[in-house]
């Protein structure tokens, strides 16, 4: 069946999520297919940040830690994110970066499994996840080993040597979705703990951490949660582990009595012990606005629309560019595909630059992946038509071969 | 000699730093003596943050990593801070929190001194400094021991067991200034490395890291540097150590090729390997404006004025409150006193609340310290008169005994 733009416009007219588009401040003449890398600006975040900067910081100053509730922001925003990932409000907090949170929770987890020396992950996992674990292993003088095995060998690699299974639920490049519940159960069957990176799933899928029996999780604030560039990250510790989990970045904000200024660290009860330094108030405030919009949307509808958008995008690429123009890195089955789709092409970098020059923004992941993210709260089905029309035109004309699209920039 | 308000007004008229006051957005009817805890809002930060939020994030989106120079912010702001602390531009970067940076550099340092198991510090150091080292020690199963000895016993405690000496140059409570050069030399004489916390000295004193031969340093962005609530922190690694120092929080932003997305961590050359996760752009942008103002001021003049303000404040307290009203925690000798003064009083908490209710803002540090910070860029000498007049009035009337000033809040 040939897809027409009119069909997509009909889908948009019937889209129950369509009103959310007005809650975001979108750049004109742009089709933004990179919300999986940096989410867009929520309208409410503009006023919020003005208020935080000009009133709370400018006028309230130090008093705002109490009067504006700054001190409660990590747990408040954490509690809101909890609702998006199937956790209880007191199981999630916001702190530091995804990388730092991974380190904290991996270190806490291996300490809970003395005698086991393996942290299991997969090759090609988002690099910082592997790097942070390599850093932990190096610090511990090799007492912990990071072992990576391909996804299809994961079940067999789960042995009683494994202290922790660390996986990203939705793969940053392929978009493949792991079966979180099944792998968690398999890990538990051999006595291992699990740490899931939800960077590409929180705000994109209906994540059910407690339903899946997950032990620990981390995730990113600036992708689907629209928290702004370099937003702080979140972390989850299942309530059953909260009294045992001791993380090594034991800063004053995780102390049981941070303002008693004693010399000896005593971890706070519950999730708060996973805080470290002074919370980043500007970033937390922006994140709260991003999460607040997401929290009002129905996650089932979001998932349904993004799955449909991924299917439509793949079909449109084939229809408009031809069946052999691009490789398809992502699963074609939407049930095991996250909210982005990756194509491959040897000239992927230049093609993406040419697309961006036309106002269609995706991103490139070395060596050859063109990545397109579908964010149902602010994208229309018809945007897909327009984006792929540009792509087809770039391929037909060879526009991407122009020299100006070849130069690599710092961040791609 | 009795001090008069007219004398202070004369000092203000002759003050070469007075024009800087207009560069800060100060709340009306407030005397802010807490810039050592949270610096005030630079006027330029307001417009900068609007631009970062509304244009760079809102319009530029992912493109702003290149187009708005986001990716360079850590090294750019680090280079500016370097100029304030006697370092070369490529020896300082901005990342994470002071706590997290302490962990990174302490771990890097002890790895450079294999066989030595002691990290030496002092009791009563800022708690997070001790807590982070306790966390590192716990993670390493006691292979590293945090040992605290009082300042006057420090020299004798520096033995060849010591891998690292960790001290805060200006004590957060007493304001006492350590002799950084002498203690660093003494540490080096026994083969130990040094890590200095500059949280209460950067932007307050003429710090000379390289002149003192310091190995590592960290410091806070939201105090004297006026970077905003929870601003990211800075770190310093002397150039001679940059190829050897390997820190364990090896996130993707510290990778030699962060966008190659390889599976194996390879530290970036130079200072960049000390980055970890994605930089917090809102916080970094605000910090850049705070540092930019400070960088235009003469640090010698700043130090001279803050020393004079401390002396005047102590003299005014004695003159207006009486000689026995408060204990004096801080050194009376301005040469060994940082940019804040602490008084003691058994009712310190309530007295500070009563002062704050009158618009004179200092802070309280348990159990009994009233802390007053002097920030020469935006404070006038006459402000000291007015602040102490309020304090004297509160003490004379017993106003602080009112019940409303007794209730403890979350942050004090």
mmCIF file of N, CA, C and O in Angstrom, chain A residues 25-27 34 37 39 50 54 57 59 62-63 66 70 103 111 123-124 128 131-132 134-135 139-140 222 228-230 248-252 255 259 261-263 265 278-279 281 361 365 409-411, chain B residues 25-26 34 37 39 50 54 57 59 62-63 66 70 103 111 123-124 128 131-132 134-135 139-140 222 228-230 248-252 255 259 261-263 265 278-279 281 361 365 409-411:
data_model
loop_
_atom_site.group_PDB
_atom_site.id
_atom_site.type_symbol
_atom_site.label_atom_id
_atom_site.label_comp_id
_atom_site.label_asym_id
_atom_site.label_seq_id
_atom_site.Cartn_x
_atom_site.Cartn_y
_atom_site.Cartn_z
ATOM 1 N N UNK A 25 8.266 24.554 22.827
ATOM 2 C CA UNK A 25 8.697 25.698 22.041
ATOM 3 C C UNK A 25 9.597 25.165 20.919
ATOM 4 O O UNK A 25 10.788 24.937 21.123
ATOM 5 N N UNK A 26 9.018 24.960 19.760
ATOM 6 C CA UNK A 26 9.742 24.306 18.670
ATOM 7 C C UNK A 26 10.295 25.336 17.698
ATOM 8 O O UNK A 26 9.628 26.323 17.381
ATOM 9 N N UNK A 27 11.512 25.118 17.210
ATOM 10 C CA UNK A 27 12.073 26.069 16.251
ATOM 11 C C UNK A 27 11.292 26.019 14.935
ATOM 12 O O UNK A 27 10.837 24.959 14.526
ATOM 13 N N UNK A 34 15.497 14.347 16.773
ATOM 14 C CA UNK A 34 16.643 14.070 17.631
ATOM 15 C C UNK A 34 16.308 14.257 19.108
ATOM 16 O O UNK A 34 17.185 14.490 19.934
ATOM 17 N N UNK A 37 18.196 12.473 21.664
ATOM 18 C CA UNK A 37 19.549 12.902 22.039
ATOM 19 C C UNK A 37 19.480 14.144 22.937
ATOM 20 O O UNK A 37 20.115 14.200 23.982
ATOM 21 N N UNK A 39 16.143 16.520 24.120
ATOM 22 C CA UNK A 39 14.731 16.873 23.999
ATOM 23 C C UNK A 39 14.534 18.375 23.838
ATOM 24 O O UNK A 39 15.423 19.175 24.148
ATOM 25 N N UNK A 50 13.390 31.591 34.270
ATOM 26 C CA UNK A 50 13.459 33.023 34.609
ATOM 27 C C UNK A 50 13.185 33.235 36.091
ATOM 28 O O UNK A 50 13.843 34.021 36.763
ATOM 29 N N UNK A 54 15.960 34.774 38.351
ATOM 30 C CA UNK A 54 15.781 36.177 38.733
ATOM 31 C C UNK A 54 15.161 36.340 40.117
ATOM 32 O O UNK A 54 15.542 37.255 40.852
ATOM 33 N N UNK A 57 17.136 32.767 42.837
ATOM 34 C CA UNK A 57 18.568 33.053 43.050
ATOM 35 C C UNK A 57 18.752 34.552 43.319
ATOM 36 O O UNK A 57 19.297 34.950 44.354
ATOM 37 N N UNK A 59 16.747 37.135 44.144
ATOM 38 C CA UNK A 59 16.125 37.781 45.311
ATOM 39 C C UNK A 59 16.254 36.929 46.564
ATOM 40 O O UNK A 59 16.621 37.403 47.617
ATOM 41 N N UNK A 62 20.355 32.598 49.406
ATOM 42 C CA UNK A 62 20.553 31.380 50.216
ATOM 43 C C UNK A 62 19.236 30.907 50.850
ATOM 44 O O UNK A 62 19.035 29.710 51.087
ATOM 45 N N UNK A 63 18.314 31.829 51.074
ATOM 46 C CA UNK A 63 17.024 31.473 51.692
ATOM 47 C C UNK A 63 16.216 30.518 50.821
ATOM 48 O O UNK A 63 15.322 29.822 51.308
ATOM 49 N N UNK A 66 15.439 26.744 51.475
ATOM 50 C CA UNK A 66 14.208 26.394 52.182
ATOM 51 C C UNK A 66 12.977 26.963 51.491
ATOM 52 O O UNK A 66 12.048 26.243 51.148
ATOM 53 N N UNK A 70 14.382 24.323 47.163
ATOM 54 C CA UNK A 70 15.508 23.748 46.407
ATOM 55 C C UNK A 70 15.982 22.428 46.999
ATOM 56 O O UNK A 70 16.332 21.497 46.270
ATOM 57 N N UNK A 103 28.183 4.470 38.217
ATOM 58 C CA UNK A 103 29.319 4.105 39.071
ATOM 59 C C UNK A 103 28.854 3.831 40.491
ATOM 60 O O UNK A 103 29.211 2.827 41.103
ATOM 61 N N UNK A 111 29.257 -4.725 46.020
ATOM 62 C CA UNK A 111 29.498 -4.874 47.452
ATOM 63 C C UNK A 111 28.454 -5.785 48.107
ATOM 64 O O UNK A 111 28.706 -6.377 49.156
ATOM 65 N N UNK A 123 28.780 -5.981 24.425
ATOM 66 C CA UNK A 123 29.602 -5.097 23.594
ATOM 67 C C UNK A 123 28.677 -4.146 22.848
ATOM 68 O O UNK A 123 27.541 -4.504 22.513
ATOM 69 N N UNK A 124 29.165 -2.950 22.609
ATOM 70 C CA UNK A 124 28.329 -1.994 21.887
ATOM 71 C C UNK A 124 27.273 -1.342 22.763
ATOM 72 O O UNK A 124 26.465 -0.549 22.283
ATOM 73 N N UNK A 128 29.621 5.062 27.602
ATOM 74 C CA UNK A 128 29.925 5.511 28.964
ATOM 75 C C UNK A 128 29.592 4.438 29.989
ATOM 76 O O UNK A 128 30.236 4.339 31.028
ATOM 77 N N UNK A 131 32.615 2.285 29.930
ATOM 78 C CA UNK A 131 33.779 3.026 30.440
ATOM 79 C C UNK A 131 33.731 3.174 31.959
ATOM 80 O O UNK A 131 34.745 3.065 32.649
ATOM 81 N N UNK A 132 32.559 3.487 32.485
ATOM 82 C CA UNK A 132 32.458 3.689 33.935
ATOM 83 C C UNK A 132 32.767 2.390 34.682
ATOM 84 O O UNK A 132 33.403 2.401 35.736
ATOM 85 N N UNK A 134 34.684 0.001 33.525
ATOM 86 C CA UNK A 134 36.130 -0.203 33.388
ATOM 87 C C UNK A 134 36.873 0.633 34.438
ATOM 88 O O UNK A 134 37.858 0.179 35.037
ATOM 89 N N UNK A 135 36.364 1.831 34.670
ATOM 90 C CA UNK A 135 36.972 2.687 35.697
ATOM 91 C C UNK A 135 36.851 2.065 37.086
ATOM 92 O O UNK A 135 37.805 2.058 37.866
ATOM 93 N N UNK A 139 39.942 0.773 39.401
ATOM 94 C CA UNK A 139 40.133 1.288 40.760
ATOM 95 C C UNK A 139 40.269 0.148 41.764
ATOM 96 O O UNK A 139 41.031 0.226 42.720
ATOM 97 N N UNK A 140 39.504 -0.921 41.508
ATOM 98 C CA UNK A 140 39.511 -2.054 42.436
ATOM 99 C C UNK A 140 40.619 -3.045 42.091
ATOM 100 O O UNK A 140 40.631 -4.179 42.603
ATOM 101 N N UNK A 222 17.941 14.450 29.819
ATOM 102 C CA UNK A 222 17.877 15.412 28.714
ATOM 103 C C UNK A 222 17.403 14.825 27.398
ATOM 104 O O UNK A 222 17.402 15.521 26.394
ATOM 105 N N UNK A 228 16.624 19.502 29.271
ATOM 106 C CA UNK A 228 17.612 20.514 28.891
ATOM 107 C C UNK A 228 19.026 19.957 28.819
ATOM 108 O O UNK A 228 19.319 18.903 29.384
ATOM 109 N N UNK A 229 19.913 20.683 28.120
ATOM 110 C CA UNK A 229 21.260 20.182 27.834
ATOM 111 C C UNK A 229 22.074 19.891 29.096
ATOM 112 O O UNK A 229 22.302 20.778 29.903
ATOM 113 N N UNK A 230 22.501 18.637 29.219
ATOM 114 C CA UNK A 230 23.276 18.243 30.395
ATOM 115 C C UNK A 230 22.456 18.190 31.668
ATOM 116 O O UNK A 230 22.995 18.316 32.772
ATOM 117 N N UNK A 248 29.733 4.519 47.035
ATOM 118 C CA UNK A 248 31.010 5.072 47.495
ATOM 119 C C UNK A 248 31.158 6.587 47.338
ATOM 120 O O UNK A 248 32.059 7.167 47.938
ATOM 121 N N UNK A 249 30.309 7.231 46.534
ATOM 122 C CA UNK A 249 30.443 8.684 46.359
ATOM 123 C C UNK A 249 29.630 9.358 47.463
ATOM 124 O O UNK A 249 28.602 9.996 47.233
ATOM 125 N N UNK A 250 30.135 9.180 48.679
ATOM 126 C CA UNK A 250 29.389 9.515 49.891
ATOM 127 C C UNK A 250 29.565 10.993 50.239
ATOM 128 O O UNK A 250 30.235 11.335 51.206
ATOM 129 N N UNK A 251 28.935 11.828 49.462
ATOM 130 C CA UNK A 251 29.004 13.268 49.703
ATOM 131 C C UNK A 251 28.019 13.724 50.761
ATOM 132 O O UNK A 251 27.143 12.977 51.201
ATOM 133 N N UNK A 252 28.148 14.990 51.117
ATOM 134 C CA UNK A 252 27.373 15.489 52.265
ATOM 135 C C UNK A 252 25.871 15.467 52.045
ATOM 136 O O UNK A 252 25.108 15.344 52.995
ATOM 137 N N UNK A 255 24.290 12.369 53.406
ATOM 138 C CA UNK A 255 24.496 12.111 54.835
ATOM 139 C C UNK A 255 23.156 12.138 55.571
ATOM 140 O O UNK A 255 22.258 12.893 55.209
ATOM 141 N N UNK A 259 23.511 18.802 57.715
ATOM 142 C CA UNK A 259 23.824 20.107 58.290
ATOM 143 C C UNK A 259 24.275 20.015 59.749
ATOM 144 O O UNK A 259 24.356 21.016 60.446
ATOM 145 N N UNK A 261 27.262 18.684 60.189
ATOM 146 C CA UNK A 261 28.687 18.929 59.930
ATOM 147 C C UNK A 261 29.606 18.084 60.813
ATOM 148 O O UNK A 261 30.610 18.563 61.303
ATOM 149 N N UNK A 262 29.209 16.838 61.015
ATOM 150 C CA UNK A 262 30.096 15.922 61.734
ATOM 151 C C UNK A 262 31.189 15.397 60.821
ATOM 152 O O UNK A 262 31.117 15.519 59.604
ATOM 153 N N UNK A 263 32.216 14.780 61.416
ATOM 154 C CA UNK A 263 33.359 14.302 60.633
ATOM 155 C C UNK A 263 33.129 12.947 59.979
ATOM 156 O O UNK A 263 33.878 12.570 59.086
ATOM 157 N N UNK A 265 30.908 10.018 58.009
ATOM 158 C CA UNK A 265 29.783 9.795 57.104
ATOM 159 C C UNK A 265 28.841 8.741 57.680
ATOM 160 O O UNK A 265 29.265 7.682 58.133
ATOM 161 N N UNK A 278 26.205 19.139 46.220
ATOM 162 C CA UNK A 278 25.098 20.098 46.206
ATOM 163 C C UNK A 278 24.296 19.958 44.902
ATOM 164 O O UNK A 278 24.876 19.945 43.827
ATOM 165 N N UNK A 279 22.980 19.852 44.979
ATOM 166 C CA UNK A 279 22.180 19.625 43.770
ATOM 167 C C UNK A 279 22.247 20.804 42.795
ATOM 168 O O UNK A 279 22.238 21.965 43.220
ATOM 169 N N UNK A 281 20.682 23.285 40.838
ATOM 170 C CA UNK A 281 19.307 23.793 40.897
ATOM 171 C C UNK A 281 18.764 24.232 39.534
ATOM 172 O O UNK A 281 17.593 23.997 39.212
ATOM 173 N N UNK A 361 16.405 17.348 11.433
ATOM 174 C CA UNK A 361 17.504 17.085 12.360
ATOM 175 C C UNK A 361 17.403 15.701 12.966
ATOM 176 O O UNK A 361 16.486 15.399 13.725
ATOM 177 N N UNK A 365 25.774 8.321 14.155
ATOM 178 C CA UNK A 365 26.575 7.575 15.124
ATOM 179 C C UNK A 365 27.546 6.708 14.337
ATOM 180 O O UNK A 365 27.130 5.916 13.480
ATOM 181 N N UNK A 409 32.505 17.855 12.613
ATOM 182 C CA UNK A 409 32.512 18.822 13.705
ATOM 183 C C UNK A 409 32.723 18.073 15.016
ATOM 184 O O UNK A 409 32.734 16.845 15.043
ATOM 185 N N UNK A 410 32.894 18.823 16.076
ATOM 186 C CA UNK A 410 33.244 18.209 17.361
ATOM 187 C C UNK A 410 32.192 17.191 17.804
ATOM 188 O O UNK A 410 32.519 16.091 18.207
ATOM 189 N N UNK A 411 30.959 17.579 17.732
ATOM 190 C CA UNK A 411 29.874 16.695 18.164
ATOM 191 C C UNK A 411 29.017 16.397 16.945
ATOM 192 O O UNK A 411 28.620 17.307 16.226
ATOM 193 N N UNK B 25 22.994 41.832 40.574
ATOM 194 C CA UNK B 25 21.580 42.097 40.797
ATOM 195 C C UNK B 25 21.282 41.774 42.256
ATOM 196 O O UNK B 25 21.055 40.612 42.602
ATOM 197 N N UNK B 26 21.303 42.791 43.093
ATOM 198 C CA UNK B 26 21.179 42.573 44.532
ATOM 199 C C UNK B 26 19.757 42.807 44.996
ATOM 200 O O UNK B 26 19.092 43.744 44.549
ATOM 201 N N UNK B 34 26.534 36.445 52.893
ATOM 202 C CA UNK B 34 26.576 34.994 52.724
ATOM 203 C C UNK B 34 27.054 34.600 51.330
ATOM 204 O O UNK B 34 26.761 33.506 50.854
ATOM 205 N N UNK B 37 28.632 31.352 50.786
ATOM 206 C CA UNK B 37 27.834 30.123 50.735
ATOM 207 C C UNK B 37 27.123 30.026 49.386
ATOM 208 O O UNK B 37 27.152 28.977 48.736
ATOM 209 N N UNK B 39 26.915 32.792 46.142
ATOM 210 C CA UNK B 39 27.163 34.110 45.577
ATOM 211 C C UNK B 39 25.924 34.680 44.902
ATOM 212 O O UNK B 39 24.990 33.955 44.577
ATOM 213 N N UNK B 50 18.781 33.469 29.665
ATOM 214 C CA UNK B 50 17.654 33.561 28.721
ATOM 215 C C UNK B 50 18.098 33.106 27.333
ATOM 216 O O UNK B 50 17.386 32.407 26.633
ATOM 217 N N UNK B 54 16.403 30.004 25.706
ATOM 218 C CA UNK B 54 15.420 30.281 24.647
ATOM 219 C C UNK B 54 16.010 30.148 23.238
ATOM 220 O O UNK B 54 15.333 29.678 22.332
ATOM 221 N N UNK B 57 19.113 26.375 23.485
ATOM 222 C CA UNK B 57 18.348 25.135 23.653
ATOM 223 C C UNK B 57 17.099 25.176 22.762
ATOM 224 O O UNK B 57 16.892 24.291 21.927
ATOM 225 N N UNK B 59 16.027 27.035 20.137
ATOM 226 C CA UNK B 59 16.144 27.130 18.672
ATOM 227 C C UNK B 59 17.236 26.207 18.132
ATOM 228 O O UNK B 59 17.032 25.497 17.167
ATOM 229 N N UNK B 62 20.139 20.398 19.375
ATOM 230 C CA UNK B 62 21.360 19.574 19.386
ATOM 231 C C UNK B 62 22.521 20.266 18.667
ATOM 232 O O UNK B 62 23.693 20.052 18.997
ATOM 233 N N UNK B 63 22.205 21.141 17.705
ATOM 234 C CA UNK B 63 23.259 21.842 16.956
ATOM 235 C C UNK B 63 24.107 22.735 17.851
ATOM 236 O O UNK B 63 25.230 23.101 17.508
ATOM 237 N N UNK B 66 27.835 22.226 18.920
ATOM 238 C CA UNK B 66 28.890 22.845 18.111
ATOM 239 C C UNK B 66 28.678 24.347 17.973
ATOM 240 O O UNK B 66 29.560 25.142 18.268
ATOM 241 N N UNK B 70 28.851 24.711 23.214
ATOM 242 C CA UNK B 70 28.611 23.999 24.479
ATOM 243 C C UNK B 70 29.728 23.021 24.800
ATOM 244 O O UNK B 70 30.127 22.873 25.960
ATOM 245 N N UNK B 103 36.793 13.045 44.784
ATOM 246 C CA UNK B 103 36.914 11.591 44.663
ATOM 247 C C UNK B 103 37.821 11.225 43.497
ATOM 248 O O UNK B 103 38.727 10.396 43.620
ATOM 249 N N UNK B 111 46.736 6.273 43.391
ATOM 250 C CA UNK B 111 47.243 5.335 42.397
ATOM 251 C C UNK B 111 48.677 5.697 41.967
ATOM 252 O O UNK B 111 49.426 4.830 41.515
ATOM 253 N N UNK B 123 40.701 16.978 61.198
ATOM 254 C CA UNK B 123 39.329 16.886 61.709
ATOM 255 C C UNK B 123 38.656 18.244 61.535
ATOM 256 O O UNK B 123 39.314 19.286 61.585
ATOM 257 N N UNK B 124 37.363 18.224 61.293
ATOM 258 C CA UNK B 124 36.657 19.492 61.117
ATOM 259 C C UNK B 124 36.849 20.101 59.743
ATOM 260 O O UNK B 124 36.348 21.195 59.483
ATOM 261 N N UNK B 128 32.105 17.168 53.507
ATOM 262 C CA UNK B 128 32.052 16.345 52.292
ATOM 263 C C UNK B 128 33.445 15.894 51.890
ATOM 264 O O UNK B 128 33.606 14.814 51.319
ATOM 265 N N UNK B 131 33.975 12.890 54.014
ATOM 266 C CA UNK B 131 33.036 11.822 53.637
ATOM 267 C C UNK B 131 33.452 11.147 52.324
ATOM 268 O O UNK B 131 33.353 9.929 52.174
ATOM 269 N N UNK B 132 33.864 11.951 51.357
ATOM 270 C CA UNK B 132 34.225 11.365 50.057
ATOM 271 C C UNK B 132 35.434 10.453 50.197
ATOM 272 O O UNK B 132 35.512 9.405 49.558
ATOM 273 N N UNK B 134 36.254 8.878 52.952
ATOM 274 C CA UNK B 134 35.771 7.683 53.647
ATOM 275 C C UNK B 134 35.119 6.730 52.647
ATOM 276 O O UNK B 134 35.288 5.507 52.731
ATOM 277 N N UNK B 135 34.395 7.291 51.690
ATOM 278 C CA UNK B 135 33.771 6.466 50.655
ATOM 279 C C UNK B 135 34.816 5.754 49.813
ATOM 280 O O UNK B 135 34.683 4.563 49.504
ATOM 281 N N UNK B 139 35.392 1.734 49.629
ATOM 282 C CA UNK B 139 35.327 1.023 48.358
ATOM 283 C C UNK B 139 36.577 0.175 48.148
ATOM 284 O O UNK B 139 36.516 -0.923 47.598
ATOM 285 N N UNK B 140 37.713 0.693 48.615
ATOM 286 C CA UNK B 140 38.979 -0.016 48.428
ATOM 287 C C UNK B 140 39.243 -1.000 49.569
ATOM 288 O O UNK B 140 40.360 -1.507 49.712
ATOM 289 N N UNK B 222 29.835 28.010 43.175
ATOM 290 C CA UNK B 222 28.666 28.813 43.570
ATOM 291 C C UNK B 222 28.908 29.737 44.755
ATOM 292 O O UNK B 222 27.974 30.387 45.213
ATOM 293 N N UNK B 228 25.930 30.507 40.697
ATOM 294 C CA UNK B 228 24.537 30.083 40.842
ATOM 295 C C UNK B 228 24.394 28.809 41.650
ATOM 296 O O UNK B 228 25.351 28.050 41.820
ATOM 297 N N UNK B 229 23.163 28.563 42.156
ATOM 298 C CA UNK B 229 22.930 27.452 43.087
ATOM 299 C C UNK B 229 23.280 26.087 42.493
ATOM 300 O O UNK B 229 22.714 25.691 41.481
ATOM 301 N N UNK B 230 24.189 25.387 43.150
ATOM 302 C CA UNK B 230 24.592 24.065 42.663
ATOM 303 C C UNK B 230 25.408 24.123 41.384
ATOM 304 O O UNK B 230 25.445 23.152 40.624
ATOM 305 N N UNK B 248 39.088 7.423 38.212
ATOM 306 C CA UNK B 248 38.239 6.247 37.994
ATOM 307 C C UNK B 248 36.843 6.543 37.435
ATOM 308 O O UNK B 248 36.185 5.614 36.977
ATOM 309 N N UNK B 249 36.399 7.795 37.474
ATOM 310 C CA UNK B 249 35.058 8.085 36.943
ATOM 311 C C UNK B 249 35.214 8.384 35.449
ATOM 312 O O UNK B 249 35.014 9.498 34.974
ATOM 313 N N UNK B 250 35.554 7.318 34.737
ATOM 314 C CA UNK B 250 35.983 7.421 33.344
ATOM 315 C C UNK B 250 34.787 7.431 32.398
ATOM 316 O O UNK B 250 34.541 6.473 31.689
ATOM 317 N N UNK B 251 34.078 8.543 32.410
ATOM 318 C CA UNK B 251 32.910 8.685 31.535
ATOM 319 C C UNK B 251 33.293 9.091 30.125
ATOM 320 O O UNK B 251 34.441 9.452 29.849
ATOM 321 N N UNK B 252 32.302 9.087 29.269
ATOM 322 C CA UNK B 252 32.584 9.283 27.840
ATOM 323 C C UNK B 252 33.164 10.650 27.515
ATOM 324 O O UNK B 252 33.905 10.793 26.549
ATOM 325 N N UNK B 255 36.899 10.636 27.402
ATOM 326 C CA UNK B 255 37.513 9.704 26.453
ATOM 327 C C UNK B 255 38.293 10.478 25.393
ATOM 328 O O UNK B 255 37.921 11.587 25.011
ATOM 329 N N UNK B 259 33.251 10.620 20.535
ATOM 330 C CA UNK B 259 32.218 10.358 19.534
ATOM 331 C C UNK B 259 32.592 9.240 18.564
ATOM 332 O O UNK B 259 31.945 9.049 17.554
ATOM 333 N N UNK B 261 32.623 6.218 19.873
ATOM 334 C CA UNK B 261 31.737 5.205 20.436
ATOM 335 C C UNK B 261 32.355 3.809 20.459
ATOM 336 O O UNK B 261 31.695 2.822 20.162
ATOM 337 N N UNK B 262 33.648 3.762 20.785
ATOM 338 C CA UNK B 262 34.287 2.463 20.950
ATOM 339 C C UNK B 262 33.959 1.865 22.305
ATOM 340 O O UNK B 262 33.473 2.555 23.197
ATOM 341 N N UNK B 263 34.251 0.575 22.471
ATOM 342 C CA UNK B 263 33.914 -0.114 23.720
ATOM 343 C C UNK B 263 34.941 0.101 24.830
ATOM 344 O O UNK B 263 34.641 -0.166 25.993
ATOM 345 N N UNK B 265 37.674 2.282 27.093
ATOM 346 C CA UNK B 265 38.028 3.622 27.547
ATOM 347 C C UNK B 265 39.501 3.899 27.286
ATOM 348 O O UNK B 265 40.363 3.078 27.571
ATOM 349 N N UNK B 278 27.960 14.043 30.495
ATOM 350 C CA UNK B 278 27.612 15.194 29.666
ATOM 351 C C UNK B 278 27.618 16.477 30.509
ATOM 352 O O UNK B 278 27.025 16.513 31.577
ATOM 353 N N UNK B 279 28.291 17.527 30.043
ATOM 354 C CA UNK B 279 28.407 18.747 30.861
ATOM 355 C C UNK B 279 27.052 19.429 31.089
ATOM 356 O O UNK B 279 26.228 19.488 30.180
ATOM 357 N N UNK B 281 24.971 22.263 30.924
ATOM 358 C CA UNK B 281 25.128 23.505 30.161
ATOM 359 C C UNK B 281 24.515 24.721 30.857
ATOM 360 O O UNK B 281 25.101 25.813 30.832
ATOM 361 N N UNK B 361 21.808 38.969 56.010
ATOM 362 C CA UNK B 361 21.881 37.536 55.768
ATOM 363 C C UNK B 361 23.300 37.018 55.928
ATOM 364 O O UNK B 361 24.192 37.347 55.158
ATOM 365 N N UNK B 365 26.428 27.746 61.414
ATOM 366 C CA UNK B 365 27.035 26.431 61.287
ATOM 367 C C UNK B 365 27.080 25.804 62.672
ATOM 368 O O UNK B 365 27.626 26.392 63.615
ATOM 369 N N UNK B 409 15.049 24.934 60.273
ATOM 370 C CA UNK B 409 14.590 24.598 58.927
ATOM 371 C C UNK B 409 15.571 23.603 58.323
ATOM 372 O O UNK B 409 16.615 23.308 58.901
ATOM 373 N N UNK B 410 15.223 23.109 57.146
ATOM 374 C CA UNK B 410 16.031 22.042 56.535
ATOM 375 C C UNK B 410 17.478 22.484 56.323
ATOM 376 O O UNK B 410 18.413 21.767 56.639
ATOM 377 N N UNK B 411 17.644 23.654 55.779
ATOM 378 C CA UNK B 411 18.987 24.165 55.507
ATOM 379 C C UNK B 411 19.170 25.411 56.339
ATOM 380 O O UNK B 411 18.320 26.290 56.336
#
